[in-house]
Every structure is written in structure tokens, then in C-alpha cells.
Amino acid sequence: EGRRSLGIGMETADVGPGLCSASFNQDSTSLAVGTKTGYRLFSVTSVDKLDCIHESTETPDVYIVERLFSSSLVVVVSESMPRRMNVYHFKKGTEICNYSYSSNILAVRLNRQMNVCLCSLIESIYIHNIKDMKLLKTLLNTPSNPSGLCALSINHCNSFLAYPGSDTNGEIIVYDANNLSTVTMIPAHDSPLAAITFSASGTKLASASERGTVIRVFSIPEGLRLFEFRRGMKRYVNISSLSFSPDAQFLCASSNTETVHIFKLEQHSPSGEEDAPSWSAYVGKMFTAASSYLPAQVSGMMSQDRAFATVRLQMVGQKNVCTLAIIQKLPRLLVASSDGQLFIYNIDPQDGGECTLVQKHRLFGSDKDWEGTEKCELTEPPQACQTYAATVAIPTSGPVTATLTGYSEDGGAKKGEVIPEHEFAAGPVCLDDETEFPPINWCHDGSGRGKGRRP
């Protein structure tokens, strides 16, 4: 009781004034925030302008709000009714349906392709078909998970669920949400899990433990360790957020410290040889040779990669949630903090290093506060890149695309509208709100209170 999700695996007991939660949608084109008075939805497809596309004040103290891609479907849970999940069509101002559980809801995850809605409780997980809220599967007697930590991949071919397999160590259970069966168990860490996330393709899973010193990336569904990154050795931290870039070639991690780390998922040559031998390459080979004579713990630390890029936040000790996105054709890091601010940074995908703050927005406050949003000078690089790794040569086994399957609010162009590029669905079908999510005038708790309720 008292610990609330602040989006994408972020838990906190001390959120900022007026802010209860914050979460980016599945393709990082939208930001949803829960407040003491209701919730707000923002479009984050522009750097200079933060559009509030919807605001609701009907339900106070919203501590979970999840938007389904760029659709009009939003799931809301409030502190006044922490056991009930409400599904709204916010453009029409109607409640589609709701569902009640036996204990408090700790997290909600949405998956558009397979229409999966996942609800995490302290010792159980419920998987629904989001079209009619039919219960597909209940995972009972799961290890105690007071923060509701879980992750759901968004790929229609690799629809996987990940959740803690133990409350004493860092085991991860990977579950197939398509076939409703367990895939594998990954012994990821010695300490309990603090954060987990899938790549957009569902083929990689990143994790961090409560110690917060090491971040690991595994292949899915095999569960093989692919990468290991060291955030630091001086102190233990609480990693609150992990997020892959759209092309899964970068991974960002934020914590309760002032630094956000960005790691590069680069496969090194098996031979370890370089075209032009350098002193650093020579030292690296010496360390590799020496590690075979050292204890496993020491050699493991020597083999871990450091951050490719970093961000020094303007605040210290504030809980936050981060994501990597392509905005206006450039790679950006977005950080939403619990004090109600959104920071946007430029990333150099070739050289890394310290990222540049280009914009800062307020997420709540008076109209005067919104007009007074602090702006930073934006310096655009001369060349735009389509993906995070467009300017670096990274071998891949096949074509890489940063375009995620989207979800159009209107199911396609209507009345001559031009649907934004990010909303086009790359899959075989683009769902339509009218046919896939019709207004449902009933409730699963039998009360019949779902009719006509405004979000």
C-alpha cells in the first residue's frame, strides 16, 4: 500500500506535487500522466511543442493511466477504486467497460497486435482480450511482487510477457501471451528484480536488479545473455526505468541518481581484431587474456561495457521514467520526472558522450505556467538520421527498421484527413475503434455502471 507505478516499471512512494504517475505509450509518441485531479495525455512528436490532447478531471488520484499506441483507448486506475480497471474511449467521452479484481491493481500493460491487456496484482497476473475484456488466462500464486513489476512485448509475432520468478533473487519468467504457455526461466541476477523491458521486436529483454549496478540483455525466447553493462560500482541505486531504442541498438537506464545512462548494443568481432591497432585495443586484449586467470566475479566485471552516452539531469533524487524515440527524424532521449517536468535531449548516435538538453516542458500547472514553459536553444545537426544507428556501421543479420506498428485513431484516413506517419500500421490490419472497441454497456462486476460514463 502506498507504492504506485510511475510508468514503465517505475515505482515510487514519493511522487511530486499533483503528479501520481507517468508512462510513455508503446511507440513513445505519447505521454500519459495521472494527477491528483485526473489524468492528461500529451503528444510528444515535436520537440518545441507539447500538445495536451486530452485532459480528464472526472476521476481523481489516478495512479495508473495507459494509452494504447495513438488510439483513443485508455486504461485508468484510481486510488479511490484501486481494484477496478476502467477502459475509456476518451475522444467520445465514454467508458467502454471496467473489470474488478480481488486485490489492488499494481500495473497494466497493453498490446495492440494481439489485443492483450495485462493486469498485475501482488501475487497474480490476469491476461484479457482487450476487445471484450474476456479473461484469457490467470496466473495465480506468482512470487510476491509488491511493485507489480512486469513487461509485455508489443510485437504481433513475439507477444511475450515477463515477470519476476522469485522474490529473493532475479529470476525472470518469460510467458507466451499468444499460446498462453511458459517459455523459459532466466536466472538474470542474484538480487531481486527492479526493472525489465522488451525491445520493440520482442526478441530482446533487458533487466536490472535492486542493486542497480549491472544491466543485462537476453535473447528471447532462448534466454541467452547477449550483453552486460555496468552502470557503476561505487554505490547501489534504484533503477526505475529501462527502455530500448526503436531499432534495439541502444538501451537507456534511469535511476534515483542525477545520471541517465545510454548503452550501445554492439556485437564485437569474434576475433577481437581491429583494422588499425591502437593502444586501447592492445590494453583490451591484455585484460581479456588476464581475465581467464582471475575469479569469475572479477573477470565478469572486466568484460562489462560502460555507457556509450550519458545525461546529467537538472534534479537529484527525483523518480523519473525515460524512453528513446525518433522525433522529427532525430534520435532523442525523453525523461519525465516526478516533479512534473519533461526533458528532451539530443543524442549523438556516432560518438555518444554527454547528451544535449534541447527542451524542457511542464506537465501540469496553471495556464500561466504552461505559457512560461522554459525553452532551451535547439541546435539541429546538419544531417538527419532515420534510425539511431544510421550513422554508425553495425552489422545486422537482416534489415533494421525503426518504424513501429502504429494504431490510427480513426482506422485510416477519413474525410480527407492526413493521418500522421507514426500512426500507420505496418502489420496486415489497422484496427478501427468503432469495430474493435464498441461501447459496451455492461460491467464485469455486475453493477451496470459502465454505461455512458465519461473518462
Coordinates of C-alpha atoms in Angstrom, one line a residue:
E1 CA 0.0 0.0 0.0
G2 CA 1.4 3.4 -0.9
R3 CA 3.7 2.3 -3.6
R4 CA 2.5 3.3 -7.0
S5 CA 3.7 2.7 -10.5
L6 CA 5.2 5.7 -12.3
G7 CA 5.2 4.1 -15.7
I8 CA 7.4 1.5 -17.4
G9 CA 8.5 -0.3 -14.4
M10 CA 8.9 2.7 -12.2
E11 CA 7.7 2.6 -8.6
T12 CA 7.6 5.4 -6.1
A13 CA 6.2 6.3 -2.7
D14 CA 7.0 10.0 -3.0
V15 CA 5.7 11.4 -6.2
G16 CA 5.8 15.1 -7.0
P17 CA 3.1 17.6 -6.1
G18 CA 0.0 16.8 -8.1
L19 CA 1.7 14.0 -10.1
C20 CA 0.8 10.4 -9.3
S21 CA 2.1 8.6 -12.4
A22 CA 3.8 9.0 -15.8
S23 CA 4.1 6.5 -18.7
F24 CA 5.0 6.6 -22.3
N25 CA 2.9 4.6 -24.8
Q26 CA 4.1 1.6 -26.7
D27 CA 5.9 3.6 -29.5
S28 CA 6.9 6.6 -27.4
T29 CA 4.7 9.0 -29.3
S30 CA 2.5 9.9 -26.4
L31 CA 2.9 10.5 -22.6
A32 CA 0.2 9.8 -20.1
V33 CA 0.3 11.4 -16.6
G34 CA -2.0 10.7 -13.7
T35 CA -2.6 13.6 -11.3
K36 CA -4.5 14.3 -8.1
T37 CA -7.3 15.7 -10.2
G38 CA -7.4 13.2 -13.0
Y39 CA -5.1 12.5 -16.0
R40 CA -3.6 14.1 -19.0
L41 CA -2.5 12.7 -22.4
F42 CA 0.3 14.5 -24.3
S43 CA 1.6 14.1 -27.9
V44 CA 5.5 14.0 -27.9
T45 CA 6.0 14.0 -31.6
S46 CA 7.5 17.5 -31.6
V47 CA 10.5 19.0 -29.6
D48 CA 9.3 22.6 -29.2
K49 CA 5.6 22.0 -28.6
L50 CA 4.0 19.7 -26.1
D51 CA 0.4 19.2 -27.0
C52 CA -2.1 18.2 -24.3
I53 CA -4.5 16.2 -26.5
H54 CA -6.9 15.2 -23.7
E55 CA -7.5 16.1 -20.0
S56 CA -10.0 14.4 -17.7
T57 CA -11.0 15.6 -14.2
E58 CA -13.8 13.1 -13.6
T59 CA -11.6 10.6 -11.6
P60 CA -9.2 12.0 -9.1
D61 CA -6.0 10.4 -7.8
V62 CA -5.2 8.4 -11.0
Y63 CA -2.1 6.3 -10.3
I64 CA -2.2 4.2 -13.5
V65 CA -3.0 5.5 -16.9
E66 CA -2.0 3.6 -20.0
R67 CA -2.8 4.7 -23.6
L68 CA -2.9 2.1 -26.4
F69 CA -0.5 3.4 -29.0
S70 CA -2.1 6.6 -30.6
S71 CA -5.6 5.3 -30.3
S72 CA -8.5 6.8 -28.2
L73 CA -8.4 3.8 -25.9
V74 CA -7.0 4.5 -22.4
V75 CA -7.0 2.4 -19.2
V76 CA -7.3 4.1 -15.9
V77 CA -7.0 3.0 -12.3
S78 CA -7.5 5.4 -9.4
E79 CA -6.7 5.3 -5.7
S80 CA -10.4 5.7 -4.8
M81 CA -11.1 2.3 -6.6
P82 CA -7.7 0.6 -6.7
R83 CA -9.2 -2.8 -7.5
R84 CA -11.1 -1.6 -10.6
M85 CA -9.7 -1.1 -14.1
N86 CA -11.7 1.3 -16.3
V87 CA -11.3 1.2 -20.1
Y88 CA -12.3 4.5 -21.8
H89 CA -12.7 5.9 -25.3
F90 CA -11.5 9.4 -24.4
K91 CA -12.4 11.1 -27.8
K92 CA -16.1 10.1 -27.4
G93 CA -16.0 10.6 -23.6
T94 CA -17.4 7.2 -22.9
E95 CA -16.5 4.2 -20.8
I96 CA -16.1 1.0 -22.8
C97 CA -16.1 -1.3 -19.8
N98 CA -14.5 -2.0 -16.5
Y99 CA -13.2 -5.0 -14.6
S100 CA -12.9 -5.6 -10.9
Y101 CA -10.3 -7.8 -9.1
S102 CA -9.8 -9.3 -5.6
S103 CA -6.9 -7.0 -4.7
N104 CA -5.3 -3.7 -5.7
I105 CA -4.1 -3.3 -9.3
L106 CA -0.4 -2.6 -9.4
A107 CA 0.3 -2.4 -13.1
V108 CA -1.4 -2.5 -16.5
R109 CA 0.3 -3.3 -19.8
L110 CA -1.3 -3.2 -23.3
N111 CA -0.5 -5.0 -26.5
R112 CA -2.4 -3.8 -29.6
Q113 CA -1.4 -6.6 -32.1
M114 CA -2.9 -9.5 -30.1
N115 CA -5.3 -7.3 -28.2
V116 CA -3.9 -8.3 -24.8
C117 CA -4.5 -6.4 -21.7
L118 CA -2.3 -7.4 -18.7
C119 CA -3.2 -6.6 -15.1
S120 CA -0.6 -7.3 -12.4
L121 CA -1.6 -7.9 -8.8
I122 CA 0.7 -8.6 -5.9
E123 CA 0.6 -12.4 -6.4
S124 CA -1.3 -12.9 -9.6
I125 CA -1.5 -11.8 -13.2
Y126 CA -4.6 -11.5 -15.4
I127 CA -4.5 -11.6 -19.2
H128 CA -7.5 -10.3 -21.1
N129 CA -8.6 -9.9 -24.7
I130 CA -8.9 -6.1 -24.7
K131 CA -11.7 -6.1 -27.3
D132 CA -14.3 -7.6 -25.0
M133 CA -12.3 -7.9 -21.7
K134 CA -12.7 -11.7 -21.9
L135 CA -10.3 -13.3 -19.4
L136 CA -7.9 -15.5 -21.3
K137 CA -5.6 -16.6 -18.5
T138 CA -5.0 -16.2 -14.8
L139 CA -1.5 -16.8 -13.4
L140 CA -2.1 -17.5 -9.8
N141 CA 0.4 -17.8 -6.9
T142 CA 3.1 -15.9 -8.7
P143 CA 6.0 -14.8 -6.4
S144 CA 5.2 -11.8 -4.3
N145 CA 5.5 -8.7 -6.5
P146 CA 4.5 -5.7 -4.4
S147 CA 5.5 -3.2 -7.2
G148 CA 3.6 -5.1 -9.9
L149 CA 6.8 -5.3 -12.0
C150 CA 6.1 -6.9 -15.4
A151 CA 6.8 -6.2 -19.1
L152 CA 4.7 -7.1 -22.2
S153 CA 6.2 -7.1 -25.7
I154 CA 4.3 -5.3 -28.5
N155 CA 5.3 -7.4 -31.5
H156 CA 2.5 -9.4 -33.0
C157 CA 4.8 -12.4 -33.7
N158 CA 6.6 -12.3 -30.4
S159 CA 4.0 -11.4 -27.9
F160 CA 5.8 -12.3 -24.6
L161 CA 5.2 -11.4 -21.0
A162 CA 8.0 -11.2 -18.5
Y163 CA 7.6 -11.1 -14.7
P164 CA 9.7 -12.0 -11.6
G165 CA 10.1 -15.7 -10.9
S166 CA 11.3 -15.2 -7.4
D167 CA 11.1 -12.6 -4.6
T168 CA 14.5 -13.4 -3.3
N169 CA 16.6 -13.4 -6.5
G170 CA 16.5 -12.0 -10.0
E171 CA 14.8 -14.9 -11.9
I172 CA 12.6 -13.9 -14.8
I173 CA 9.7 -15.9 -16.2
V174 CA 9.0 -15.4 -19.9
Y175 CA 5.5 -16.3 -20.9
D176 CA 4.0 -16.6 -24.4
A177 CA 0.9 -14.4 -24.4
N178 CA -0.2 -15.9 -27.8
N179 CA -0.1 -19.6 -26.8
L180 CA -0.7 -18.9 -23.1
S181 CA 2.3 -21.0 -22.0
T182 CA 5.6 -20.6 -20.2
V183 CA 8.6 -20.2 -22.5
T184 CA 11.6 -20.1 -20.2
M185 CA 13.0 -19.0 -16.9
I186 CA 16.1 -16.8 -17.0
P187 CA 18.4 -16.6 -13.9
A188 CA 19.2 -12.9 -14.6
H189 CA 20.5 -11.6 -11.3
D190 CA 21.4 -12.7 -7.8
S191 CA 19.3 -9.9 -6.2
P192 CA 15.5 -9.3 -6.8
L193 CA 14.5 -7.5 -10.0
A194 CA 14.0 -3.8 -10.1
A195 CA 13.2 -3.2 -13.9
I196 CA 12.6 -5.2 -17.0
T197 CA 11.6 -4.3 -20.6
F198 CA 11.3 -5.8 -24.1
S199 CA 12.7 -4.5 -27.3
A200 CA 10.1 -3.5 -29.9
S201 CA 10.6 -6.7 -31.8
G202 CA 10.2 -8.8 -28.7
T203 CA 13.5 -10.6 -29.3
K204 CA 15.5 -8.9 -26.6
L205 CA 14.8 -8.5 -22.9
A206 CA 16.7 -6.1 -20.6
S207 CA 16.8 -6.4 -16.8
A208 CA 18.3 -4.8 -13.7
S209 CA 18.3 -5.9 -10.1
E210 CA 17.7 -3.9 -6.9
R211 CA 21.4 -3.3 -6.6
G212 CA 21.3 -1.4 -9.8
T213 CA 25.0 -1.9 -10.8
V214 CA 24.6 -4.3 -13.7
I215 CA 22.1 -4.3 -16.6
R216 CA 21.8 -7.4 -18.7
V217 CA 20.2 -8.1 -22.1
F218 CA 18.9 -11.6 -23.1
S219 CA 17.7 -13.1 -26.3
I220 CA 14.1 -14.1 -26.4
P221 CA 12.8 -16.8 -26.4
E222 CA 16.1 -18.6 -25.8
G223 CA 17.1 -16.6 -22.7
L224 CA 20.7 -16.4 -23.7
R225 CA 22.8 -13.5 -22.3
L226 CA 23.7 -11.1 -25.1
F227 CA 25.1 -8.1 -23.3
E228 CA 26.1 -7.0 -19.9
F229 CA 26.5 -3.3 -19.0
R230 CA 27.9 -1.8 -15.8
R231 CA 26.1 1.3 -14.6
G232 CA 28.6 1.8 -11.8
M233 CA 30.4 0.1 -8.9
K234 CA 30.6 2.9 -6.3
R235 CA 27.1 2.6 -5.0
Y236 CA 23.8 0.7 -5.2
V237 CA 21.0 2.6 -6.9
N238 CA 17.3 2.1 -7.7
I239 CA 17.0 1.7 -11.4
S240 CA 13.4 2.9 -12.1
S241 CA 13.3 2.7 -15.9
L242 CA 14.7 0.8 -18.8
S243 CA 13.9 1.4 -22.5
F244 CA 15.3 0.2 -25.9
S245 CA 15.6 2.5 -28.9
P246 CA 13.1 1.6 -31.7
D247 CA 15.8 -0.3 -33.6
A248 CA 17.0 -2.0 -30.3
Q249 CA 20.6 -0.9 -30.9
F250 CA 20.6 1.4 -27.8
L251 CA 19.3 1.0 -24.2
C252 CA 18.7 3.7 -21.7
A253 CA 18.5 3.4 -17.9
S254 CA 17.5 5.9 -15.3
S255 CA 17.6 5.7 -11.6
N256 CA 17.3 7.8 -8.4
T257 CA 20.6 9.5 -9.2
E258 CA 21.3 12.5 -11.4
T259 CA 22.6 10.4 -14.3
V260 CA 20.8 8.6 -17.2
H261 CA 23.0 6.0 -19.0
I262 CA 22.6 5.1 -22.6
F263 CA 24.3 1.8 -23.7
K264 CA 25.1 0.7 -27.2
L265 CA 24.2 -2.9 -28.1
E266 CA 27.1 -3.5 -30.4
Q267 CA 28.4 -7.0 -31.2
H268 CA 32.2 -7.1 -31.2
S269 CA 34.2 -9.0 -33.7
P270 CA 34.8 -12.6 -32.5
S271 CA 38.5 -12.3 -33.4
G272 CA 38.8 -9.1 -31.4
E273 CA 41.0 -7.6 -34.2
E274 CA 40.8 -4.1 -35.5
D275 CA 41.7 -2.7 -38.8
A276 CA 44.1 -0.2 -37.2
P277 CA 45.6 -1.5 -34.0
S278 CA 45.6 1.1 -31.1
W279 CA 46.8 1.3 -27.6
S280 CA 43.3 0.9 -26.3
A281 CA 42.9 -2.2 -28.4
Y282 CA 46.2 -3.6 -27.0
V283 CA 45.1 -2.9 -23.4
G284 CA 41.8 -4.5 -24.1
K285 CA 43.4 -7.7 -25.4
M286 CA 45.7 -7.8 -22.3
F287 CA 42.6 -7.5 -20.0
T288 CA 40.9 -10.2 -21.9
A289 CA 43.8 -12.6 -21.6
A290 CA 44.3 -11.8 -17.9
S291 CA 40.6 -12.3 -17.1
S292 CA 41.0 -16.1 -17.7
Y293 CA 43.2 -16.3 -14.6
L294 CA 41.0 -14.2 -12.3
P295 CA 37.9 -15.2 -10.2
A296 CA 34.7 -15.3 -12.2
Q297 CA 33.3 -12.2 -10.4
V298 CA 36.4 -10.1 -11.2
S299 CA 36.7 -11.3 -14.8
G300 CA 33.0 -10.7 -15.3
M301 CA 33.3 -7.0 -14.2
M302 CA 36.2 -6.6 -16.6
S303 CA 34.2 -7.8 -19.6
Q304 CA 31.3 -5.5 -19.0
D305 CA 30.8 -2.5 -21.3
R306 CA 30.4 1.1 -20.0
A307 CA 27.8 3.7 -21.0
F308 CA 28.0 5.0 -24.6
A309 CA 26.3 8.2 -23.7
T310 CA 25.1 9.9 -20.5
V311 CA 22.8 12.7 -19.4
R312 CA 23.2 14.8 -16.2
L313 CA 19.7 15.6 -15.0
Q314 CA 19.0 19.0 -13.5
M315 CA 17.3 17.4 -10.5
V316 CA 18.7 14.9 -8.0
G317 CA 16.7 12.3 -6.1
Q318 CA 13.5 12.6 -8.3
K319 CA 12.0 9.5 -9.6
N320 CA 11.7 9.5 -13.4
V321 CA 10.8 7.5 -16.5
C322 CA 12.8 7.6 -19.7
T323 CA 12.4 6.5 -23.3
L324 CA 14.4 6.6 -26.6
A325 CA 12.5 7.9 -29.6
I326 CA 12.8 9.4 -33.0
I327 CA 11.3 12.9 -33.0
Q328 CA 11.5 15.0 -36.2
K329 CA 13.8 12.4 -37.7
L330 CA 16.5 12.7 -35.0
P331 CA 17.3 10.4 -32.0
R332 CA 16.1 11.8 -28.7
L333 CA 16.1 10.9 -25.1
L334 CA 12.9 11.8 -23.2
V335 CA 12.8 11.9 -19.4
A336 CA 9.6 12.6 -17.4
S337 CA 10.3 13.4 -13.8
S338 CA 8.0 13.0 -10.7
D339 CA 8.1 16.8 -10.1
G340 CA 6.1 17.3 -13.3
Q341 CA 8.7 18.1 -16.0
L342 CA 9.6 16.5 -19.4
F343 CA 13.2 16.9 -20.6
I344 CA 14.2 16.3 -24.2
Y345 CA 17.8 15.6 -25.1
N346 CA 19.7 15.2 -28.4
I347 CA 21.8 12.1 -28.8
D348 CA 24.9 11.7 -30.9
P349 CA 24.5 8.2 -32.3
Q350 CA 28.0 8.1 -33.7
D351 CA 30.2 9.5 -30.9
G352 CA 27.9 9.3 -27.8
G353 CA 29.2 11.3 -24.9
E354 CA 27.2 13.9 -22.9
C355 CA 23.8 14.5 -24.4
T356 CA 22.5 18.0 -25.0
L357 CA 19.3 19.3 -23.4
V358 CA 17.2 21.0 -26.1
Q359 CA 13.8 21.4 -24.5
K360 CA 12.0 21.3 -21.1
H361 CA 8.2 21.2 -20.7
R362 CA 5.9 21.4 -17.7
L363 CA 3.4 18.5 -17.4
F364 CA 0.9 20.3 -15.1
G365 CA 0.2 23.6 -13.6
S366 CA -1.8 26.7 -14.4
D367 CA -2.2 28.2 -17.9
K368 CA 0.3 30.8 -17.0
D369 CA 2.8 28.1 -16.1
W370 CA 2.2 26.5 -19.5
E371 CA 2.8 29.8 -21.3
G372 CA 6.0 30.2 -19.3
T373 CA 7.5 26.9 -20.3
E374 CA 11.2 27.2 -20.2
K375 CA 12.9 26.8 -23.5
C376 CA 16.4 25.9 -24.5
E377 CA 18.2 26.8 -27.7
L378 CA 17.8 23.9 -30.2
T379 CA 20.8 23.2 -32.3
E380 CA 20.0 20.7 -35.0
P381 CA 22.8 18.6 -36.6
P382 CA 23.2 19.3 -40.3
Q383 CA 22.1 15.7 -41.2
A384 CA 19.0 13.9 -40.1
C385 CA 19.1 10.2 -39.4
Q386 CA 16.2 7.7 -39.8
T387 CA 17.3 5.3 -37.1
Y388 CA 19.5 5.5 -34.0
A389 CA 22.3 3.6 -35.8
A390 CA 22.0 5.2 -39.2
T391 CA 25.4 7.0 -38.9
V392 CA 27.3 4.0 -37.4
A393 CA 28.2 0.8 -39.1
I394 CA 26.7 -2.0 -37.1
P395 CA 26.5 -5.5 -38.7
T396 CA 23.0 -6.9 -38.7
S397 CA 21.6 -10.2 -39.8
G398 CA 18.8 -8.5 -41.7
P399 CA 17.2 -5.2 -42.4
V400 CA 16.5 -3.0 -39.4
T401 CA 13.6 -0.6 -39.2
A402 CA 12.7 2.0 -36.6
T403 CA 9.1 2.1 -37.7
L404 CA 6.8 0.5 -35.2
T405 CA 3.4 -0.8 -35.9
G406 CA 1.1 2.0 -35.1
Y407 CA -2.6 2.4 -34.3
S408 CA -4.7 5.0 -36.0
E409 CA -7.4 6.7 -34.0
D410 CA -9.8 6.6 -37.0
G411 CA -8.6 3.4 -38.5
G412 CA -7.4 5.2 -41.6
A413 CA -7.8 8.4 -43.5
K414 CA -11.4 9.8 -43.3
K415 CA -12.9 13.0 -44.6
G416 CA -9.6 13.9 -46.3
E417 CA -7.6 13.8 -43.1
V418 CA -3.9 13.2 -43.2
I419 CA -3.0 10.6 -40.6
P420 CA 0.4 11.3 -39.0
E421 CA 3.1 9.0 -40.4
H422 CA 3.8 7.4 -36.9
E423 CA 0.2 6.2 -36.8
F424 CA 0.2 4.0 -39.8
A425 CA 0.2 0.3 -39.0
A426 CA 2.9 -1.8 -40.7
G427 CA 1.0 -5.0 -39.9
P428 CA -1.7 -6.7 -42.0
V429 CA -4.5 -4.9 -40.3
C430 CA -5.2 -1.4 -38.8
L431 CA -7.7 -1.7 -36.1
D432 CA -10.7 0.6 -36.0
D433 CA -12.1 2.0 -32.8
E434 CA -15.7 1.6 -33.9
T435 CA -15.5 -2.1 -34.8
E436 CA -12.8 -3.3 -32.4
F437 CA -13.8 -1.3 -29.3
P438 CA -17.6 -0.7 -29.5
P439 CA -19.2 1.0 -26.5
I440 CA -20.1 -1.8 -24.0
N441 CA -22.9 -1.0 -21.6
W442 CA -22.1 -3.6 -19.0
C443 CA -19.6 -4.1 -16.3
H444 CA -17.8 -7.3 -15.2
D445 CA -18.7 -6.6 -11.6
G446 CA -22.4 -6.8 -12.4
S447 CA -23.2 -3.2 -11.4
G448 CA -24.1 -2.0 -14.9
R449 CA -22.4 1.3 -14.1
G450 CA -20.3 1.3 -17.3
K451 CA -23.0 3.0 -19.5
G452 CA -22.2 6.4 -20.6
R453 CA -19.6 7.3 -18.0
R454 CA -17.2 10.0 -19.0
P455 CA -13.5 9.4 -18.6

